[in-house]
PDB file of C-alpha atoms in Angstrom:
ATOM      1  CA  MET A 757     141.363  50.383  81.541  1.00 68.00           C
ATOM      2  CA  SER A 758     140.386  51.652  84.982  1.00 86.00           C
ATOM      3  CA  GLN A 759     138.421  54.879  84.783  1.00 94.00           C
ATOM      4  CA  LYS A 760     139.602  55.577  88.298  1.00 97.00           C
ATOM      5  CA  SER A 761     143.286  55.553  87.272  1.00 98.00           C
ATOM      6  CA  VAL A 762     142.638  57.659  84.171  1.00 98.00           C
ATOM      7  CA  GLN A 763     140.783  60.267  86.263  1.00 98.00           C
ATOM      8  CA  LEU A 764     143.509  60.213  88.885  1.00 98.00           C
ATOM      9  CA  ALA A 765     146.277  60.765  86.299  1.00 98.00           C
ATOM     10  CA  TYR A 766     144.383  63.816  84.978  1.00 98.00           C
ATOM     11  CA  GLN A 767     144.011  65.197  88.495  1.00 98.00           C
ATOM     12  CA  ILE A 768     147.692  64.650  89.299  1.00 98.00           C
ATOM     13  CA  ARG A 769     148.762  66.601  86.222  1.00 98.00           C
ATOM     14  CA  ARG A 770     146.259  69.400  86.784  1.00 98.00           C
ATOM     15  CA  HIS A 771     147.025  69.765  90.485  1.00 98.00           C
ATOM     16  CA  ALA A 772     150.772  69.654  89.916  1.00 97.00           C
ATOM     17  CA  LEU A 773     150.641  72.360  87.277  1.00 97.00           C
ATOM     18  CA  GLU A 774     148.710  74.630  89.643  1.00 97.00           C
ATOM     19  CA  MET A 775     150.858  73.744  92.650  1.00 95.00           C
ATOM     20  CA  THR A 776     154.156  74.484  90.942  1.00 96.00           C
ATOM     21  CA  ASN A 777     152.715  77.740  89.523  1.00 94.00           C
ATOM     22  CA  ARG A 778     151.509  78.966  92.902  1.00 92.00           C
ATOM     23  CA  GLY A 779     154.617  77.892  94.793  1.00 91.00           C
ATOM     24  CA  GLY A 780     157.053  79.013  92.122  1.00 88.00           C
ATOM     25  CA  THR A 781     158.640  75.550  92.047  1.00 90.00           C
ATOM     26  CA  SER A 782     159.904  73.454  89.173  1.00 88.00           C
ATOM     27  CA  HIS A 783     160.075  69.819  88.037  1.00 94.00           C
ATOM     28  CA  ILE A 784     156.730  69.832  86.277  1.00 96.00           C
ATOM     29  CA  GLY A 785     158.190  67.771  83.410  1.00 96.00           C
ATOM     30  CA  SER A 786     159.265  65.070  85.838  1.00 97.00           C
ATOM     31  CA  ILE A 787     155.849  65.024  87.483  1.00 97.00           C
ATOM     32  CA  MET A 788     154.008  64.777  84.202  1.00 98.00           C
ATOM     33  CA  SER A 789     156.083  61.794  83.012  1.00 98.00           C
ATOM     34  CA  MET A 790     155.258  59.716  86.102  1.00 98.00           C
ATOM     35  CA  ALA A 791     151.614  60.728  86.497  1.00 98.00           C
ATOM     36  CA  ASP A 792     150.168  57.665  84.795  1.00 98.00           C
ATOM     37  CA  LEU A 793     152.204  55.095  86.637  1.00 98.00           C
ATOM     38  CA  VAL A 794     151.542  56.833  89.959  1.00 98.00           C
ATOM     39  CA  ALA A 795     147.821  56.892  89.155  1.00 98.00           C
ATOM     40  CA  VAL A 796     147.736  53.169  88.333  1.00 98.00           C
ATOM     41  CA  LEU A 797     149.574  52.346  91.564  1.00 98.00           C
ATOM     42  CA  TYR A 798     147.235  54.347  93.817  1.00 98.00           C
ATOM     43  CA  ALA A 799     144.030  53.484  91.921  1.00 98.00           C
ATOM     44  CA  ASP A 800     144.521  49.813  91.144  1.00 98.00           C
ATOM     45  CA  VAL A 801     147.601  48.246  92.767  1.00 98.00           C
ATOM     46  CA  LEU A 802     148.557  49.412  96.257  1.00 98.00           C
ATOM     47  CA  HIS A 803     147.086  48.152  99.512  1.00 98.00           C
ATOM     48  CA  TYR A 804     146.472  51.128 101.830  1.00 98.00           C
ATOM     49  CA  ASP A 805     143.863  52.797 104.012  1.00 98.00           C
ATOM     50  CA  PRO A 806     143.814  56.641 103.933  1.00 98.00           C
ATOM     51  CA  GLN A 807     141.893  56.622 107.222  1.00 97.00           C
ATOM     52  CA  ASN A 808     144.650  54.543 108.812  1.00 98.00           C
ATOM     53  CA  PRO A 809     147.844  55.637 106.976  1.00 97.00           C
ATOM     54  CA  LYS A 810     150.157  53.775 109.403  1.00 97.00           C
ATOM     55  CA  MET A 811     148.272  50.479 109.030  1.00 97.00           C
ATOM     56  CA  PRO A 812     151.017  47.878 109.581  1.00 97.00           C
ATOM     57  CA  GLU A 813     150.041  45.733 106.588  1.00 97.00           C
ATOM     58  CA  ARG A 814     149.999  48.680 104.146  1.00 98.00           C
ATOM     59  CA  ASP A 815     152.232  48.664 101.060  1.00 98.00           C
ATOM     60  CA  ARG A 816     155.087  51.148 101.343  1.00 98.00           C
ATOM     61  CA  VAL A 817     155.767  53.650  98.543  1.00 98.00           C
ATOM     62  CA  LEU A 818     158.952  55.671  98.267  1.00 98.00           C
ATOM     63  CA  LEU A 819     159.479  58.334  95.605  1.00 98.00           C
ATOM     64  CA  SER A 820     163.263  58.267  95.271  1.00 98.00           C
ATOM     65  CA  LYS A 821     163.099  61.011  92.602  1.00 96.00           C
ATOM     66  CA  GLY A 822     161.804  63.220  95.376  1.00 94.00           C
ATOM     67  CA  HIS A 823     161.883  66.429  93.284  1.00 95.00           C
ATOM     68  CA  ALA A 824     158.627  65.251  91.704  1.00 95.00           C
ATOM     69  CA  GLY A 825     156.928  65.271  95.089  1.00 96.00           C
ATOM     70  CA  ALA A 826     153.962  67.398  93.997  1.00 97.00           C
ATOM     71  CA  GLY A 827     152.744  64.421  92.011  1.00 98.00           C
ATOM     72  CA  ILE A 828     152.716  62.182  95.081  1.00 98.00           C
ATOM     73  CA  TYR A 829     151.013  64.843  97.183  1.00 97.00           C
ATOM     74  CA  ALA A 830     148.310  65.133  94.516  1.00 98.00           C
ATOM     75  CA  ALA A 831     147.822  61.375  94.395  1.00 98.00           C
ATOM     76  CA  LEU A 832     147.589  61.167  98.201  1.00 98.00           C
ATOM     77  CA  ALA A 833     145.087  64.023  98.472  1.00 98.00           C
ATOM     78  CA  GLU A 834     142.889  62.604  95.711  1.00 98.00           C
ATOM     79  CA  SER A 835     143.079  59.229  97.458  1.00 98.00           C
ATOM     80  CA  GLY A 836     141.780  60.675 100.723  1.00 98.00           C
ATOM     81  CA  PHE A 837     144.873  61.029 102.901  1.00 98.00           C
ATOM     82  CA  PHE A 838     144.382  64.777 103.400  1.00 98.00           C
ATOM     83  CA  PRO A 839     142.071  67.492 101.982  1.00 97.00           C
ATOM     84  CA  VAL A 840     142.599  68.313  98.305  1.00 98.00           C
ATOM     85  CA  GLU A 841     142.363  72.019  99.188  1.00 97.00           C
ATOM     86  CA  GLU A 842     145.648  71.732 101.063  1.00 97.00           C
ATOM     87  CA  LEU A 843     147.493  71.181  97.784  1.00 97.00           C
ATOM     88  CA  LEU A 844     147.159  74.919  97.146  1.00 95.00           C
ATOM     89  CA  THR A 845     149.540  75.555 100.025  1.00 95.00           C
ATOM     90  CA  HIS A 846     152.370  73.721  98.271  1.00 94.00           C
ATOM     91  CA  CYS A 847     155.709  75.421  98.995  1.00 91.00           C
ATOM     92  CA  GLN A 848     154.006  78.328 100.790  1.00 90.00           C
ATOM     93  CA  ASN A 849     155.393  79.617 104.109  1.00 90.00           C
ATOM     94  CA  GLY A 850     154.260  77.304 106.901  1.00 90.00           C
ATOM     95  CA  SER A 851     153.011  74.530 104.608  1.00 94.00           C
ATOM     96  CA  ARG A 852     153.845  70.914 105.326  1.00 95.00           C
ATOM     97  CA  LEU A 853     153.906  70.246 101.577  1.00 94.00           C
ATOM     98  CA  SER A 854     157.522  71.007 100.660  1.00 89.00           C
ATOM     99  CA  GLY A 855     158.980  71.009  97.169  1.00 85.00           C
ATOM    100  CA  HIS A 856     160.874  67.752  97.575  1.00 90.00           C
ATOM    101  CA  VAL A 857     158.561  65.182  99.096  1.00 94.00           C
ATOM    102  CA  SER A 858     158.603  65.117 102.916  1.00 93.00           C
ATOM    103  CA  HIS A 859     157.123  62.680 105.388  1.00 93.00           C
ATOM    104  CA  LYS A 860     157.078  65.285 108.190  1.00 90.00           C
ATOM    105  CA  GLY A 861     153.441  65.511 109.141  1.00 92.00           C
ATOM    106  CA  VAL A 862     152.204  64.291 105.767  1.00 97.00           C
ATOM    107  CA  PRO A 863     150.094  61.105 106.016  1.00 97.00           C
ATOM    108  CA  GLY A 864     150.906  58.558 103.287  1.00 98.00           C
ATOM    109  CA  VAL A 865     154.535  59.649 102.775  1.00 98.00           C
ATOM    110  CA  GLU A 866     156.925  57.031 104.111  1.00 97.00           C
ATOM    111  CA  ALA A 867     160.205  58.981 103.842  1.00 96.00           C
ATOM    112  CA  SER A 868     161.610  62.366 102.860  1.00 96.00           C
ATOM    113  CA  THR A 869     163.604  62.060  99.649  1.00 96.00           C
ATOM    114  CA  GLY A 870     165.250  64.145  97.000  1.00 87.00           C
ATOM    115  CA  SER A 871     168.957  63.464  97.439  1.00 92.00           C
ATOM    116  CA  LEU A 872     169.146  61.207  94.428  1.00 95.00           C
ATOM    117  CA  GLY A 873     170.140  57.604  94.918  1.00 95.00           C
ATOM    118  CA  GLN A 874     169.016  57.445  98.542  1.00 96.00           C
ATOM    119  CA  GLY A 875     165.353  56.546  98.280  1.00 97.00           C
ATOM    120  CA  LEU A 876     166.005  53.148  96.731  1.00 98.00           C
ATOM    121  CA  PRO A 877     168.397  51.991  99.456  1.00 98.00           C
ATOM    122  CA  MET A 878     165.757  53.008 102.041  1.00 98.00           C
ATOM    123  CA  ALA A 879     163.138  51.010 100.169  1.00 98.00           C
ATOM    124  CA  MET A 880     165.463  48.017 100.129  1.00 98.00           C
ATOM    125  CA  GLY A 881     165.946  48.334 103.861  1.00 98.00           C
ATOM    126  CA  MET A 882     162.185  48.342 104.381  1.00 98.00           C
ATOM    127  CA  ALA A 883     161.824  45.271 102.164  1.00 98.00           C
ATOM    128  CA  MET A 884     164.596  43.463 104.066  1.00 98.00           C
ATOM    129  CA  ALA A 885     163.024  44.380 107.400  1.00 98.00           C
ATOM    130  CA  ALA A 886     159.653  43.006 106.230  1.00 98.00           C
ATOM    131  CA  LYS A 887     161.334  39.742 105.248  1.00 97.00           C
ATOM    132  CA  LEU A 888     163.138  39.441 108.578  1.00 97.00           C
ATOM    133  CA  ASP A 889     159.944  40.165 110.484  1.00 97.00           C
ATOM    134  CA  GLY A 890     157.829  37.786 108.429  1.00 97.00           C
ATOM    135  CA  LYS A 891     155.562  40.567 107.195  1.00 97.00           C
ATOM    136  CA  LYS A 892     153.567  40.286 103.956  1.00 95.00           C
ATOM    137  CA  HIS A 893     153.424  43.879 102.749  1.00 97.00           C
ATOM    138  CA  ASN A 894     155.277  45.003  99.622  1.00 98.00           C
ATOM    139  CA  VAL A 895     157.621  47.912  99.057  1.00 98.00           C
ATOM    140  CA  PHE A 896     157.353  50.039  95.895  1.00 98.00           C
ATOM    141  CA  CYS A 897     159.976  52.595  94.868  1.00 98.00           C
ATOM    142  CA  ILE A 898     159.932  55.028  91.961  1.00 98.00           C
ATOM    143  CA  VAL A 899     163.323  56.119  90.634  1.00 98.00           C
ATOM    144  CA  GLY A 900     164.349  58.456  87.840  1.00 98.00           C
ATOM    145  CA  ASP A 901     166.424  57.443  84.820  1.00 97.00           C
ATOM    146  CA  GLY A 902     168.994  60.154  85.490  1.00 96.00           C
ATOM    147  CA  GLU A 903     169.025  58.910  89.056  1.00 97.00           C
ATOM    148  CA  CYS A 904     170.365  55.610  87.719  1.00 97.00           C
ATOM    149  CA  ASP A 905     173.698  57.408  87.229  1.00 97.00           C
ATOM    150  CA  GLU A 906     174.088  57.060  91.011  1.00 97.00           C
ATOM    151  CA  GLY A 907     176.277  54.230  92.237  1.00 97.00           C
ATOM    152  CA  ALA A 908     173.922  53.706  95.192  1.00 98.00           C
ATOM    153  CA  VAL A 909     171.236  52.491  92.773  1.00 98.00           C
ATOM    154  CA  TRP A 910     173.437  49.692  91.461  1.00 98.00           C
ATOM    155  CA  GLU A 911     174.851  48.804  94.877  1.00 98.00           C
ATOM    156  CA  THR A 912     171.249  48.434  96.019  1.00 98.00           C
ATOM    157  CA  ALA A 913     170.438  46.314  92.959  1.00 98.00           C
ATOM    158  CA  LEU A 914     173.224  43.926  93.875  1.00 98.00           C
ATOM    159  CA  ILE A 915     172.246  43.675  97.544  1.00 98.00           C
ATOM    160  CA  ALA A 916     168.513  43.248  96.845  1.00 98.00           C
ATOM    161  CA  ASN A 917     169.328  40.327  94.581  1.00 98.00           C
ATOM    162  CA  GLN A 918     171.782  38.842  97.088  1.00 98.00           C
ATOM    163  CA  PHE A 919     169.082  38.764  99.762  1.00 98.00           C
ATOM    164  CA  LYS A 920     166.304  37.628  97.400  1.00 98.00           C
ATOM    165  CA  LEU A 921     164.084  40.631  98.181  1.00 98.00           C
ATOM    166  CA  ASP A 922     161.148  39.586  96.007  1.00 98.00           C
ATOM    167  CA  ASN A 923     158.862  41.903  97.985  1.00 98.00           C
ATOM    168  CA  LEU A 924     160.551  44.943  96.411  1.00 98.00           C
ATOM    169  CA  ILE A 925     159.118  46.445  93.205  1.00 98.00           C
ATOM    170  CA  VAL A 926     161.099  49.301  91.639  1.00 98.00           C
ATOM    171  CA  THR A 927     159.714  51.433  88.857  1.00 98.00           C
ATOM    172  CA  VAL A 928     162.101  53.422  86.653  1.00 98.00           C
ATOM    173  CA  ASP A 929     160.461  56.511  85.151  1.00 98.00           C
ATOM    174  CA  PHE A 930     162.469  56.350  81.914  1.00 98.00           C
ATOM    175  CA  ASN A 931     161.560  59.688  80.354  1.00 98.00           C
ATOM    176  CA  LYS A 932     164.968  60.010  78.605  1.00 97.00           C
ATOM    177  CA  PHE A 933     165.849  63.438  80.041  1.00 96.00           C
ATOM    178  CA  GLN A 934     167.616  64.517  83.236  1.00 94.00           C
ATOM    179  CA  SER A 935     168.389  67.873  84.736  1.00 89.00           C
ATOM    180  CA  LEU A 936     170.400  69.534  81.986  1.00 88.00           C
ATOM    181  CA  ALA A 937     170.468  67.184  79.003  1.00 93.00           C
ATOM    182  CA  PRO A 938     169.108  63.997  77.467  1.00 94.00           C
ATOM    183  CA  VAL A 939     170.060  60.918  79.445  1.00 94.00           C
ATOM    184  CA  GLU A 940     171.951  59.391  76.536  1.00 94.00           C
ATOM    185  CA  ASP A 941     174.124  62.550  76.250  1.00 95.00           C
ATOM    186  CA  THR A 942     174.977  62.400  79.938  1.00 95.00           C
ATOM    187  CA  ILE A 943     175.590  58.753  80.783  1.00 95.00           C
ATOM    188  CA  LYS A 944     174.155  56.118  78.434  1.00 96.00           C
ATOM    189  CA  LEU A 945     171.773  53.729  80.136  1.00 97.00           C
ATOM    190  CA  GLU A 946     170.619  51.467  77.361  1.00 97.00           C
ATOM    191  CA  PRO A 947     170.109  48.585  77.275  1.00 97.00           C
ATOM    192  CA  LEU A 948     168.563  49.388  80.654  1.00 98.00           C
ATOM    193  CA  ASP A 949     166.456  46.268  80.867  1.00 97.00           C
ATOM    194  CA  GLU A 950     169.494  44.045  80.218  1.00 98.00           C
ATOM    195  CA  LYS A 951     171.471  45.861  82.933  1.00 98.00           C
ATOM    196  CA  TRP A 952     168.856  45.139  85.571  1.00 98.00           C
ATOM    197  CA  ARG A 953     168.433  41.560  84.325  1.00 98.00           C
ATOM    198  CA  THR A 954     172.209  40.988  84.607  1.00 98.00           C
ATOM    199  CA  PHE A 955     171.988  42.205  88.221  1.00 98.00           C
ATOM    200  CA  GLY A 956     169.565  39.362  88.874  1.00 98.00           C
ATOM    201  CA  TRP A 957     166.216  41.174  88.776  1.00 98.00           C
ATOM    202  CA  HIS A 958     162.890  40.129  87.262  1.00 98.00           C
ATOM    203  CA  VAL A 959     162.488  42.786  84.568  1.00 98.00           C
ATOM    204  CA  ILE A 960     159.305  44.114  82.976  1.00 98.00           C
ATOM    205  CA  ARG A 961     159.388  46.874  80.352  1.00 98.00           C
ATOM    206  CA  VAL A 962     156.234  48.738  79.509  1.00 98.00           C
ATOM    207  CA  ASP A 963     154.713  51.882  77.963  1.00 98.00           C
ATOM    208  CA  GLY A 964     154.526  54.118  81.008  1.00 98.00           C
ATOM    209  CA  HIS A 965     151.444  55.967  79.717  1.00 98.00           C
ATOM    210  CA  ASP A 966     149.312  52.916  78.832  1.00 98.00           C
ATOM    211  CA  HIS A 967     147.186  52.205  81.926  1.00 98.00           C
ATOM    212  CA  ASP A 968     146.205  48.707  80.816  1.00 98.00           C
ATOM    213  CA  ALA A 969     149.850  47.821  80.136  1.00 98.00           C
ATOM    214  CA  LEU A 970     150.931  49.297  83.467  1.00 98.00           C
ATOM    215  CA  LYS A 971     148.253  47.347  85.364  1.00 98.00           C
ATOM    216  CA  ALA A 972     149.340  44.164  83.592  1.00 98.00           C
ATOM    217  CA  ALA A 973     152.976  44.938  84.452  1.00 98.00           C
ATOM    218  CA  TYR A 974     152.199  45.333  88.127  1.00 98.00           C
ATOM    219  CA  ASP A 975     150.056  42.179  88.046  1.00 98.00           C
ATOM    220  CA  GLU A 976     153.066  40.332  86.575  1.00 98.00           C
ATOM    221  CA  ALA A 977     155.250  41.893  89.253  1.00 98.00           C
ATOM    222  CA  LYS A 978     152.985  40.631  92.064  1.00 96.00           C
ATOM    223  CA  ALA A 979     152.859  37.184  90.461  1.00 97.00           C
ATOM    224  CA  ALA A 980     156.683  37.132  90.420  1.00 97.00           C
ATOM    225  CA  MET A 981     156.859  37.736  94.185  1.00 93.00           C
ATOM    226  CA  GLY A 982     157.923  34.701  96.134  1.00 91.00           C
ATOM    227  CA  HIS A 983     160.292  33.528  93.379  1.00 96.00           C
ATOM    228  CA  GLY A 984     163.459  34.964  94.902  1.00 97.00           C
ATOM    229  CA  LYS A 985     164.099  37.933  92.634  1.00 98.00           C
ATOM    230  CA  PRO A 986     163.477  41.644  93.206  1.00 98.00           C
ATOM    231  CA  ILE A 987     161.332  43.178  90.447  1.00 98.00           C
ATOM    232  CA  VAL A 988     161.850  46.245  88.295  1.00 98.00           C
ATOM    233  CA  VAL A 989     159.275  47.815  85.980  1.00 98.00           C
ATOM    234  CA  ILE A 990     160.957  49.981  83.398  1.00 98.00           C
ATOM    235  CA  ALA A 991     158.296  52.486  82.290  1.00 98.00           C
ATOM    236  CA  ASP A 992     159.117  54.223  78.999  1.00 98.00           C
ATOM    237  CA  THR A 993     157.629  57.690  79.439  1.00 98.00           C
ATOM    238  CA  VAL A 994     157.659  61.174  77.903  1.00 98.00           C
ATOM    239  CA  LYS A 995     159.049  64.055  79.869  1.00 98.00           C
ATOM    240  CA  GLY A 996     156.277  66.660  80.258  1.00 97.00           C
ATOM    241  CA  LYS A 997     153.570  64.229  79.049  1.00 98.00           C
ATOM    242  CA  GLY A 998     150.213  65.917  78.613  1.00 98.00           C
ATOM    243  CA  VAL A 999     151.304  69.413  77.586  1.00 98.00           C
ATOM    244  CA  SER A1000     152.611  69.516  73.994  1.00 97.00           C
ATOM    245  CA  PHE A1001     155.180  72.260  74.452  1.00 97.00           C
ATOM    246  CA  MET A1002     156.586  70.598  77.569  1.00 97.00           C
ATOM    247  CA  GLU A1003     157.051  67.182  76.027  1.00 97.00           C
ATOM    248  CA  ASN A1004     160.496  65.755  75.226  1.00 96.00           C
ATOM    249  CA  THR A1005     162.400  68.871  76.264  1.00 94.00           C
ATOM    250  CA  VAL A1006     164.871  69.471  79.084  1.00 91.00           C
ATOM    251  CA  LEU A1007     163.530  73.030  79.528  1.00 90.00           C
ATOM    252  CA  TRP A1008     160.717  71.976  81.842  1.00 88.00           C
ATOM    253  CA  HIS A1009     162.910  70.242  84.383  1.00 90.00           C
ATOM    254  CA  TYR A1010     163.579  73.515  86.157  1.00 88.00           C
ATOM    255  CA  ARG A1011     161.140  75.953  84.517  1.00 90.00           C
ATOM    256  CA  THR A1012     157.896  77.079  86.172  1.00 91.00           C
ATOM    257  CA  ALA A1013     154.832  77.657  83.993  1.00 94.00           C
ATOM    258  CA  ARG A1014     153.790  81.319  84.407  1.00 94.00           C
ATOM    259  CA  GLY A1015     151.409  83.703  82.628  1.00 96.00           C
ATOM    260  CA  GLU A1016     150.526  82.718  79.076  1.00 97.00           C
ATOM    261  CA  GLU A1017     152.492  79.438  79.385  1.00 96.00           C
ATOM    262  CA  TYR A1018     150.484  78.432  82.417  1.00 96.00           C
ATOM    263  CA  ASP A1019     147.195  79.326  80.760  1.00 97.00           C
ATOM    264  CA  ALA A1020     148.118  77.384  77.634  1.00 97.00           C
ATOM    265  CA  ALA A1021     149.249  74.338  79.602  1.00 97.00           C
ATOM    266  CA  MET A1022     146.059  74.329  81.712  1.00 97.00           C
ATOM    267  CA  LYS A1023     143.914  74.669  78.610  1.00 98.00           C
ATOM    268  CA  GLU A1024     145.594  71.621  77.071  1.00 97.00           C
ATOM    269  CA  LEU A1025     145.145  69.556  80.212  1.00 97.00           C
ATOM    270  CA  GLU A1026     141.495  70.569  80.662  1.00 97.00           C
ATOM    271  CA  ALA A1027     140.825  69.463  77.044  1.00 97.00           C
ATOM    272  CA  GLN A1028     141.964  65.967  78.081  1.00 95.00           C
ATOM    273  CA  LYS A1029     139.580  65.696  81.054  1.00 96.00           C
ATOM    274  CA  PRO A1030     138.137  62.164  81.164  1.00 95.00           C
TER     275      PRO A1030
END
């Protein structure tokens, strides 16, 4: 297990809790569920240079579930793209760090997202452009499970397979909850791995909080490139992971931790410091 990824996951959760508290924003449960997979990507998988964020050969990352943008901002700041202190301006007047992730003036963010179902088609377009231009970089896209209710996700899945976009790696943050209810009570997704496989994708399913398993999954994904199939990593995660009273509950999709709740959540996170 990479100590760097473990430390980064802790920092993502801690920063995000403080950012959403200060800015009065929500989606902390969604950020917590993806923190480990985002940490493994930025610590151990992606090719990038924070001093040269537009480096042509960089890997592209799109957060299609853009409402969890605070988690990406935290990962970028801790990875050196901009000062960590700027995270405290999140959703403040005049800040470039908006609630839904924005590329406007923010180094390391490839596209503004948040209208669900749109980030993945953009990622597919980037992957197709790379193929047409003979470029070797990869395109990574993180989607939500509730987002998979969107028809655009499955249209993209069909097209990516049709054009053999094996430079596209999608990760589904499968935390089992969406905005107002459990995923299975809204639109059933299981068997999710079989659905993607039927659409022609190379499918990997993994514990989304096990850093060794995540690293192995992304290693398998990279090894599968060049074999004509787009790749999806289905990460089984826990909504609100890291704070006991936020876990596995829909409440913390829109709720902001304030007062005693904020203090209790921060105390739990600090007890987990690597």
